[in-house]
CSV table of C-alpha atoms and ligand atoms in Angstrom, one decimal:
chain,number,residue,atom,x,y,z
A,338,MET,CA,-1.3,-5.5,42.7
A,339,ARG,CA,-0.6,-2.8,40.2
A,340,ILE,CA,-0.5,-3.8,36.5
A,341,LEU,CA,1.0,-1.5,33.9
A,342,SER,CA,1.6,-1.7,30.1
A,343,GLY,CA,2.0,0.5,27.1
A,344,ILE,CA,1.7,0.3,23.4
A,345,GLN,CA,3.2,2.6,20.8
A,346,PRO,CA,0.7,4.3,18.4
A,347,THR,CA,2.8,3.5,15.4
A,348,GLY,CA,0.3,1.9,13.2
A,349,VAL,CA,-2.8,-0.3,12.9
A,350,LEU,CA,-3.0,-3.0,15.6
A,351,HIS,CA,-2.5,-6.6,14.5
A,352,ILE,CA,-3.3,-10.0,16.1
A,353,GLY,CA,0.3,-10.3,17.3
A,354,ASN,CA,-0.3,-7.1,19.4
A,355,TYR,CA,-3.6,-8.6,20.5
A,356,PHE,CA,-2.3,-12.0,21.8
A,357,GLY,CA,1.1,-10.7,22.9
A,358,MET,CA,0.0,-7.7,24.8
A,359,MET,CA,-3.7,-6.6,24.7
A,360,ARG,CA,-5.4,-9.8,25.6
A,361,PRO,CA,-3.2,-10.5,28.6
A,362,ALA,CA,-3.5,-6.9,29.7
A,363,ILE,CA,-7.3,-7.0,29.4
A,364,ALA,CA,-7.4,-10.3,31.3
A,365,LEU,CA,-5.3,-8.8,34.2
A,366,GLN,CA,-7.5,-5.7,34.6
A,367,ALA,CA,-9.8,-7.7,36.9
A,368,GLN,CA,-7.0,-8.8,39.2
A,369,GLY,CA,-5.6,-5.5,40.4
A,370,GLU,CA,-5.2,-1.8,39.7
A,371,ALA,CA,-4.4,-1.5,36.0
A,372,PHE,CA,-2.7,1.3,34.1
A,373,TYR,CA,-2.5,1.1,30.3
A,374,PHE,CA,-1.1,3.9,28.2
A,375,ILE,CA,-0.5,4.9,24.6
A,376,ALA,CA,3.2,5.5,24.3
A,377,ASP,CA,3.1,8.7,22.2
A,378,TYR,CA,6.5,10.1,23.5
A,379,HIS,CA,8.1,6.8,22.5
A,380,ALA,CA,6.4,6.9,19.1
A,381,LEU,CA,8.2,10.3,18.4
A,382,THR,CA,11.3,8.2,17.9
A,383,THR,CA,9.8,7.0,14.6
A,384,ILE,CA,6.9,9.3,13.6
A,385,ASP,CA,7.4,13.0,12.6
A,386,ASN,CA,4.0,13.8,11.3
A,387,PRO,CA,1.8,15.4,14.0
A,388,GLU,CA,-1.5,14.4,12.3
A,389,THR,CA,-0.4,10.8,12.1
A,390,LEU,CA,0.6,10.7,15.7
A,391,ARG,CA,-2.7,12.3,16.9
A,392,SER,CA,-4.8,10.0,14.8
A,393,ASN,CA,-2.9,6.8,15.6
A,394,SER,CA,-3.1,7.6,19.3
A,395,ARG,CA,-6.9,7.9,19.1
A,396,GLN,CA,-7.1,4.7,17.0
A,397,VAL,CA,-5.1,2.7,19.6
A,398,ALA,CA,-7.4,3.9,22.3
A,399,LEU,CA,-10.5,3.0,20.2
A,400,ASP,CA,-9.1,-0.5,19.4
A,401,PHE,CA,-8.1,-1.2,23.0
A,402,LEU,CA,-11.5,-0.2,24.3
A,403,ALA,CA,-13.2,-2.3,21.5
A,404,CYS,CA,-11.1,-5.3,22.5
A,405,GLY,CA,-12.4,-5.2,26.1
A,406,LEU,CA,-10.4,-2.7,28.1
A,407,ASP,CA,-12.8,-1.6,30.8
A,408,PRO,CA,-12.2,2.0,31.7
A,409,ASP,CA,-14.0,1.5,35.0
A,410,ARG,CA,-11.3,-1.0,36.0
A,411,ALA,CA,-8.2,0.2,34.1
A,412,ALA,CA,-6.9,3.7,33.6
A,413,LEU,CA,-6.3,4.3,29.9
A,414,PHE,CA,-4.3,7.4,29.1
A,415,ARG,CA,-1.8,9.0,26.9
A,416,GLN,CA,1.8,8.8,28.1
A,417,SER,CA,2.3,12.5,27.3
A,418,ASP,CA,-0.6,13.4,29.7
A,419,VAL,CA,1.9,12.5,32.5
A,420,PRO,CA,4.8,14.7,31.6
A,421,GLN,CA,6.5,13.9,34.9
A,422,VAL,CA,7.6,10.7,33.3
A,423,THR,CA,10.2,12.6,31.2
A,424,GLU,CA,11.6,14.1,34.4
A,425,LEU,CA,12.0,10.7,35.9
A,426,ALA,CA,13.6,9.5,32.7
A,427,TRP,CA,16.2,12.3,33.0
A,428,ILE,CA,17.0,11.4,36.6
A,429,LEU,CA,17.2,7.7,35.7
A,430,SER,CA,19.5,8.4,32.7
A,431,THR,CA,22.1,9.8,35.1
A,432,VAL,CA,22.5,6.4,36.7
A,433,THR,CA,22.1,4.3,33.6
A,434,PRO,CA,25.4,2.9,32.2
A,435,LYS,CA,25.8,3.8,28.5
A,436,ALA,CA,27.0,0.2,28.0
A,437,LEU,CA,23.6,-1.2,29.2
A,438,LEU,CA,21.8,0.8,26.5
A,439,GLU,CA,24.4,-0.3,23.9
A,440,ARG,CA,23.3,-3.9,24.5
A,441,ALA,CA,19.6,-3.3,23.6
A,442,HIS,CA,18.5,-5.6,20.8
A,443,SER,CA,15.6,-3.4,19.9
A,444,TYR,CA,17.9,-0.4,19.3
A,445,LYS,CA,20.3,-2.5,17.2
A,446,ASP,CA,17.5,-3.9,15.1
A,447,LYS,CA,16.0,-0.5,14.5
A,448,ILE,CA,19.4,0.9,13.4
A,449,ALA,CA,19.9,-2.1,11.2
A,450,ARG,CA,16.5,-1.4,9.5
A,451,GLY,CA,17.7,2.1,8.7
A,452,LEU,CA,16.2,4.3,11.4
A,453,PRO,CA,18.4,7.3,12.2
A,454,ALA,CA,20.3,6.7,15.5
A,455,SER,CA,18.9,9.6,17.5
A,456,ALA,CA,19.6,10.1,21.2
A,457,GLY,CA,15.9,9.5,21.8
A,458,LEU,CA,16.0,6.1,20.1
A,459,PHE,CA,19.1,5.2,22.1
A,460,THR,CA,17.6,6.2,25.4
A,461,TYR,CA,14.2,4.7,24.6
A,462,PRO,CA,14.7,2.0,27.4
A,463,VAL,CA,15.3,4.7,30.0
A,464,LEU,CA,11.9,6.4,29.2
A,465,MET,CA,10.3,2.9,29.3
A,466,ALA,CA,11.9,2.3,32.7
A,467,ALA,CA,10.4,5.6,33.9
A,468,ASP,CA,7.0,4.6,32.5
A,469,ILE,CA,7.1,1.5,34.6
A,470,LEU,CA,8.7,2.8,37.8
A,471,ILE,CA,6.7,6.0,38.1
A,472,TYR,CA,3.6,3.9,38.9
A,473,ASP,CA,5.3,1.5,41.4
A,474,SER,CA,4.2,-1.3,39.0
A,475,ASP,CA,4.2,-4.9,40.1
A,476,VAL,CA,3.4,-6.7,36.8
A,477,VAL,CA,4.0,-5.7,33.2
A,478,PRO,CA,2.2,-7.7,30.5
A,479,VAL,CA,4.1,-7.5,27.2
A,480,GLY,CA,5.2,-9.7,24.3
A,481,LYS,CA,8.5,-11.5,24.4
A,482,ASP,CA,10.3,-8.9,22.4
A,483,GLN,CA,10.0,-6.5,25.3
A,484,LYS,CA,11.6,-8.9,27.8
A,485,GLN,CA,15.1,-7.3,27.6
A,486,HIS,CA,13.5,-3.8,28.1
A,487,LEU,CA,12.0,-5.1,31.4
A,488,GLU,CA,15.3,-6.6,32.5
A,489,MET,CA,16.9,-3.2,31.8
A,490,THR,CA,14.2,-1.5,33.9
A,491,ARG,CA,15.0,-3.7,36.8
A,492,ASP,CA,18.7,-3.0,36.4
A,493,ILE,CA,18.1,0.8,36.2
A,494,ALA,CA,15.8,0.7,39.3
A,495,LEU,CA,18.4,-1.3,41.3
A,496,LYS,CA,21.1,1.2,40.3
A,497,PHE,CA,18.9,4.1,41.3
A,498,ASN,CA,18.1,2.5,44.7
A,499,GLU,CA,21.7,1.8,45.3
A,500,THR,CA,22.9,5.2,44.4
A,501,PHE,CA,20.3,7.3,46.2
A,502,SER,CA,19.0,4.8,48.8
A,503,GLY,CA,15.8,4.9,46.8
A,504,ASP,CA,12.8,2.7,47.0
A,505,LEU,CA,11.7,2.2,43.4
A,506,LYS,CA,9.8,-1.0,43.1
A,507,LEU,CA,11.2,-3.8,40.8
A,508,PRO,CA,8.5,-5.0,38.4
A,509,GLU,CA,7.9,-8.5,37.1
A,510,PRO,CA,7.4,-9.3,33.4
A,511,HIS,CA,4.2,-11.2,32.5
A,512,ILE,CA,4.8,-13.0,29.2
A,513,GLN,CA,2.3,-15.6,28.0
A,514,PRO,CA,4.2,-18.7,27.0
A,515,ALA,CA,1.6,-20.1,24.6
A,516,THR,CA,1.6,-16.9,22.5
A,517,GLU,CA,5.1,-15.8,23.1
A,518,THR,CA,5.5,-14.9,19.4
A,519,VAL,CA,2.6,-14.8,17.0
A,520,PRO,CA,3.8,-15.6,13.5
A,521,GLY,CA,3.0,-13.4,10.5
A,522,THR,CA,1.8,-14.5,7.0
A,523,ASP,CA,5.4,-15.2,6.1
A,524,GLY,CA,6.1,-17.4,9.2
A,525,GLN,CA,8.4,-14.7,10.8
A,526,LYS,CA,7.3,-12.8,13.9
A,527,MET,CA,4.2,-10.8,13.0
A,528,SER,CA,5.2,-7.1,12.9
A,529,LYS,CA,4.1,-4.0,11.1
A,530,SER,CA,7.7,-3.5,10.1
A,531,TYR,CA,7.7,-6.7,8.2
A,532,GLY,CA,4.5,-6.2,6.2
A,533,ASN,CA,3.3,-9.6,7.3
A,534,THR,CA,0.4,-8.6,9.6
A,535,ILE,CA,-3.2,-9.7,9.9
A,536,ASP,CA,-5.0,-6.7,11.5
A,537,ILE,CA,-7.6,-7.0,14.2
A,538,PHE,CA,-10.0,-4.7,12.6
A,539,GLY,CA,-9.2,-5.0,8.9
A,540,ASP,CA,-12.2,-5.2,6.5
A,541,GLU,CA,-13.5,-8.6,5.6
A,542,LYS,CA,-12.1,-8.8,2.1
A,543,GLU,CA,-8.6,-7.6,3.0
A,544,THR,CA,-8.5,-9.9,6.1
A,545,ARG,CA,-9.5,-12.9,4.0
A,546,LYS,CA,-6.8,-12.0,1.4
A,547,ARG,CA,-4.2,-11.7,4.2
A,548,VAL,CA,-5.1,-15.1,5.5
A,549,MET,CA,-5.1,-16.7,2.1
A,550,SER,CA,-1.6,-15.3,1.5
A,551,ILE,CA,-0.1,-17.2,4.4
A,552,VAL,CA,3.1,-18.9,3.1
A,553,THR,CA,3.0,-22.8,3.1
A,554,ASP,CA,5.2,-25.5,1.8
A,555,SER,CA,4.3,-27.2,-1.5
A,556,SER,CA,2.7,-30.4,-0.1
A,557,SER,CA,-0.1,-31.8,-2.3
A,558,VAL,CA,-3.7,-32.0,-1.1
A,559,GLU,CA,-3.3,-35.8,-0.4
A,560,ALA,CA,-0.1,-35.5,1.5
A,561,ALA,CA,0.1,-35.7,5.3
A,562,LYS,CA,1.2,-32.4,6.7
A,563,ASP,CA,3.1,-31.2,9.8
A,564,PRO,CA,1.0,-29.0,12.0
A,565,ASP,CA,3.8,-27.9,14.2
A,566,SER,CA,5.7,-26.2,11.4
A,567,SER,CA,2.5,-24.6,9.9
A,568,THR,CA,1.7,-20.9,10.4
A,569,ILE,CA,-2.0,-21.7,9.6
A,570,PHE,CA,-2.1,-24.3,12.4
A,571,GLN,CA,-0.4,-22.0,14.9
A,572,LEU,CA,-2.7,-19.1,14.2
A,573,HIS,CA,-5.8,-21.3,14.2
A,574,SER,CA,-4.8,-22.6,17.7
A,575,LEU,CA,-5.0,-19.0,19.0
A,576,PHE,CA,-8.7,-18.8,18.2
A,577,ALA,CA,-9.9,-22.4,18.5
A,578,THR,CA,-10.9,-24.5,21.5
A,579,LYS,CA,-8.7,-27.4,22.5
A,580,GLU,CA,-11.0,-29.9,20.7
A,581,GLU,CA,-10.9,-27.8,17.5
A,582,THR,CA,-7.1,-27.7,17.7
A,583,ALA,CA,-6.9,-31.4,18.2
A,584,ALA,CA,-9.2,-32.0,15.2
A,585,MET,CA,-7.1,-29.8,13.0
A,586,ARG,CA,-3.9,-31.5,14.1
A,587,GLU,CA,-5.4,-34.9,13.2
A,588,ALA,CA,-6.6,-33.5,9.8
A,589,PHE,CA,-3.1,-32.3,9.1
A,590,HIS,CA,-1.7,-35.8,9.9
A,591,ARG,CA,-4.3,-37.6,7.9
A,592,GLY,CA,-3.8,-35.8,4.6
A,593,GLY,CA,-6.5,-35.3,2.0
A,594,ILE,CA,-7.1,-31.6,2.8
A,595,GLY,CA,-5.2,-28.8,1.1
A,596,TYR,CA,-3.7,-25.7,2.8
A,597,GLY,CA,-6.4,-23.6,1.0
A,598,GLU,CA,-9.1,-25.3,3.0
A,599,PHE,CA,-7.3,-25.0,6.3
A,600,LYS,CA,-6.9,-21.3,5.6
A,601,LYS,CA,-10.6,-20.9,5.0
A,602,GLN,CA,-11.2,-22.6,8.4
A,603,LEU,CA,-8.7,-20.2,10.0
A,604,PHE,CA,-10.3,-17.1,8.5
A,605,ALA,CA,-13.8,-18.3,9.7
A,606,LYS,CA,-12.5,-18.7,13.3
A,607,LEU,CA,-10.7,-15.4,13.3
A,608,TRP,CA,-13.6,-13.4,11.8
A,609,GLU,CA,-16.0,-15.0,14.3
A,610,TYR,CA,-13.6,-14.3,17.2
A,611,PHE,CA,-13.4,-10.6,16.6
A,612,GLU,CA,-17.2,-10.2,15.8
A,613,PRO,CA,-18.3,-8.9,19.2
A,614,MET,CA,-15.3,-6.5,19.3
A,615,ARG,CA,-16.2,-5.1,15.9
A,616,LYS,CA,-19.7,-4.4,17.2
A,617,ARG,CA,-18.3,-2.7,20.3
A,618,ARG,CA,-16.0,-0.6,18.2
A,619,ALA,CA,-18.9,0.7,16.1
A,620,GLU,CA,-20.8,1.6,19.3
A,621,ILE,CA,-17.8,3.5,20.6
A,622,LEU,CA,-17.4,5.4,17.3
A,623,ALA,CA,-21.1,6.4,17.5
A,624,ASP,CA,-20.3,8.5,20.6
A,625,PRO,CA,-17.7,11.1,19.6
A,626,SER,CA,-16.9,12.3,23.1
A,627,TYR,CA,-16.4,8.8,24.6
A,628,ILE,CA,-12.7,8.3,23.9
A,629,GLY,CA,-11.7,11.8,25.1
A,630,THR,CA,-13.6,11.4,28.3
A,631,VAL,CA,-12.0,8.0,29.0
A,632,LEU,CA,-8.5,9.3,28.3
A,633,ASN,CA,-8.9,12.4,30.5
A,634,ARG,CA,-10.2,10.3,33.4
A,635,GLY,CA,-7.3,7.9,33.0
A,636,ALA,CA,-4.7,10.7,32.9
A,637,GLN,CA,-6.1,12.1,36.1
A,638,ARG,CA,-5.7,8.8,37.9
A,639,ALA,CA,-2.2,8.2,36.5
A,640,ASN,CA,-1.1,11.7,37.5
A,641,GLU,CA,-2.1,11.1,41.1
A,642,ILE,CA,0.2,8.1,41.4
A,643,ALA,CA,3.0,9.6,39.3
A,644,GLY,CA,2.9,12.7,41.6
A,645,GLN,CA,3.4,10.6,44.7
A,646,VAL,CA,6.3,8.5,43.3
A,647,MET,CA,8.0,11.6,41.9
A,648,ALA,CA,7.8,13.3,45.3
A,649,ARG,CA,9.7,10.4,46.7
A,650,VAL,CA,12.3,10.4,43.9
A,651,ARG,CA,12.9,14.2,44.1
A,652,GLU,CA,13.4,13.9,47.9
A,653,ALA,CA,15.8,10.9,47.4
A,654,VAL,CA,18.0,12.7,44.9
A,655,GLY,CA,17.9,16.1,46.6
A,656,LEU,CA,15.8,18.2,44.3
B,1894,ADP,P1,5.3,-4.3,16.0
B,1894,ADP,O1,6.4,-5.3,16.0
B,1894,ADP,O2,4.2,-4.6,15.0
B,1894,ADP,O3,5.9,-2.9,15.7
B,1894,ADP,P2,5.1,-3.3,18.7
B,1894,ADP,O4,6.6,-3.4,18.8
B,1894,ADP,O5,4.5,-2.0,18.6
B,1894,ADP,O6,4.6,-4.2,17.4
B,1894,ADP,O7,4.5,-4.2,19.8
B,1894,ADP,C1,3.4,-3.8,20.7
B,1894,ADP,C2,3.2,-4.9,21.7
B,1894,ADP,O8,2.7,-6.1,21.1
B,1894,ADP,C3,4.4,-5.3,22.5
B,1894,ADP,O9,4.1,-5.7,23.8
B,1894,ADP,C4,4.9,-6.5,21.7
B,1894,ADP,O10,5.6,-7.4,22.5
B,1894,ADP,C5,3.6,-7.2,21.3
B,1894,ADP,N1,3.8,-7.9,20.0
B,1894,ADP,C6,4.0,-7.3,18.8
B,1894,ADP,N2,4.2,-8.3,17.9
B,1894,ADP,C7,4.0,-9.5,18.5
B,1894,ADP,C8,4.0,-10.8,18.0
B,1894,ADP,N3,4.2,-11.1,16.7
B,1894,ADP,N4,3.7,-11.8,18.9
B,1894,ADP,C9,3.5,-11.5,20.3
B,1894,ADP,N5,3.5,-10.2,20.7
B,1894,ADP,C10,3.7,-9.2,19.9
B,1895,LIG,N1,8.3,-0.5,24.2
B,1895,LIG,C1,7.0,-0.9,24.1
B,1895,LIG,C2,6.7,-1.5,22.7
B,1895,LIG,O1,7.3,-1.1,21.8
B,1895,LIG,C3,6.0,0.1,24.5
B,1895,LIG,C4,6.2,0.6,25.9
B,1895,LIG,C5,6.7,1.9,26.2
B,1895,LIG,C6,5.9,-0.1,27.1
B,1895,LIG,N2,6.7,2.0,27.6
B,1895,LIG,C7,6.3,0.8,28.1
B,1895,LIG,C8,5.4,-1.3,27.4
B,1895,LIG,C9,6.1,0.4,29.5
B,1895,LIG,C10,5.3,-1.7,28.7
B,1895,LIG,C11,5.7,-0.8,29.8
B,1895,LIG,O2,5.8,-2.3,22.6
């Protein structure tokens, strides 16, 4: 089984990224041949500062490795180290109906938030389809917000296969139901665009501050509280054991404990959960050549597969 996923180097990684994409990807690395990449071509749709792009890309590699990506099992690489993916994107764009791209929620959301409607932003899903199809990927672990992009990938692959008697493999999404959408401090989907994130590797003081800023209703300390509508409870359950979650549920129902106290419990769990990863991160940082070596090795492996698939594609279309 071949597993593939990508993440854009557009900012500091948060716990929504961790539970939605990184943790499932890391869990899958033992079950097949994994390819994980830093989507720097995609990030060009929103970043126009070369220094920012370079340093974010390194940061994502560092954080992913610190969180448990094992470079001996999974190839970690930069998308732009496999430039053939842009050739495939061009070929796929010739069979992609414009109307399919016009239906993309992600494009519509970004335009609504004021991003300029560039051709690159519009054709973003075609490049993403190329990312996936160029490795004959079977499984793609991503958060729920990427589901439509995966459906589009399947549609584009079908269209290519039909048009050119091709044999591109149709991938399956892999979306974790329990953590479909991790809420942010304001209860909306956690996203760097909404300023409601709790970062994986934030410093202690800032992380505590973010947790304490989680929005709650105005129930008194004595009042019984509803766990299911509480962001604190939802986030806590991501880090806690079943028993700890059951105990917090009961404490919510019982009343007598204020939200401030529950936030402290959440912070303690969260901080403890990422402790080994902070340690690993410091170790990686102590070896300045480590990340570069890992990325080069990953790129080599990715290029081997991409080269094979592109040879088939070029043959199929007559190039
Ligand atoms: P952001 O919304 O912060 O810009 P990205 O769009 O870069 O995050 O997402 C990177 C990966 O993390 C994607 O696979 C996405 O589905 C996942 N992800 C992002 N935010 C969340 C969230 N709040 N809950 C679950 N998964 C998420
Ligand atoms: N669009 C994804 C995101 O914003 C990143 C991405 C690019 C990706 N290419 C991919 C994810 C291929 C999975 C597979 O998170």
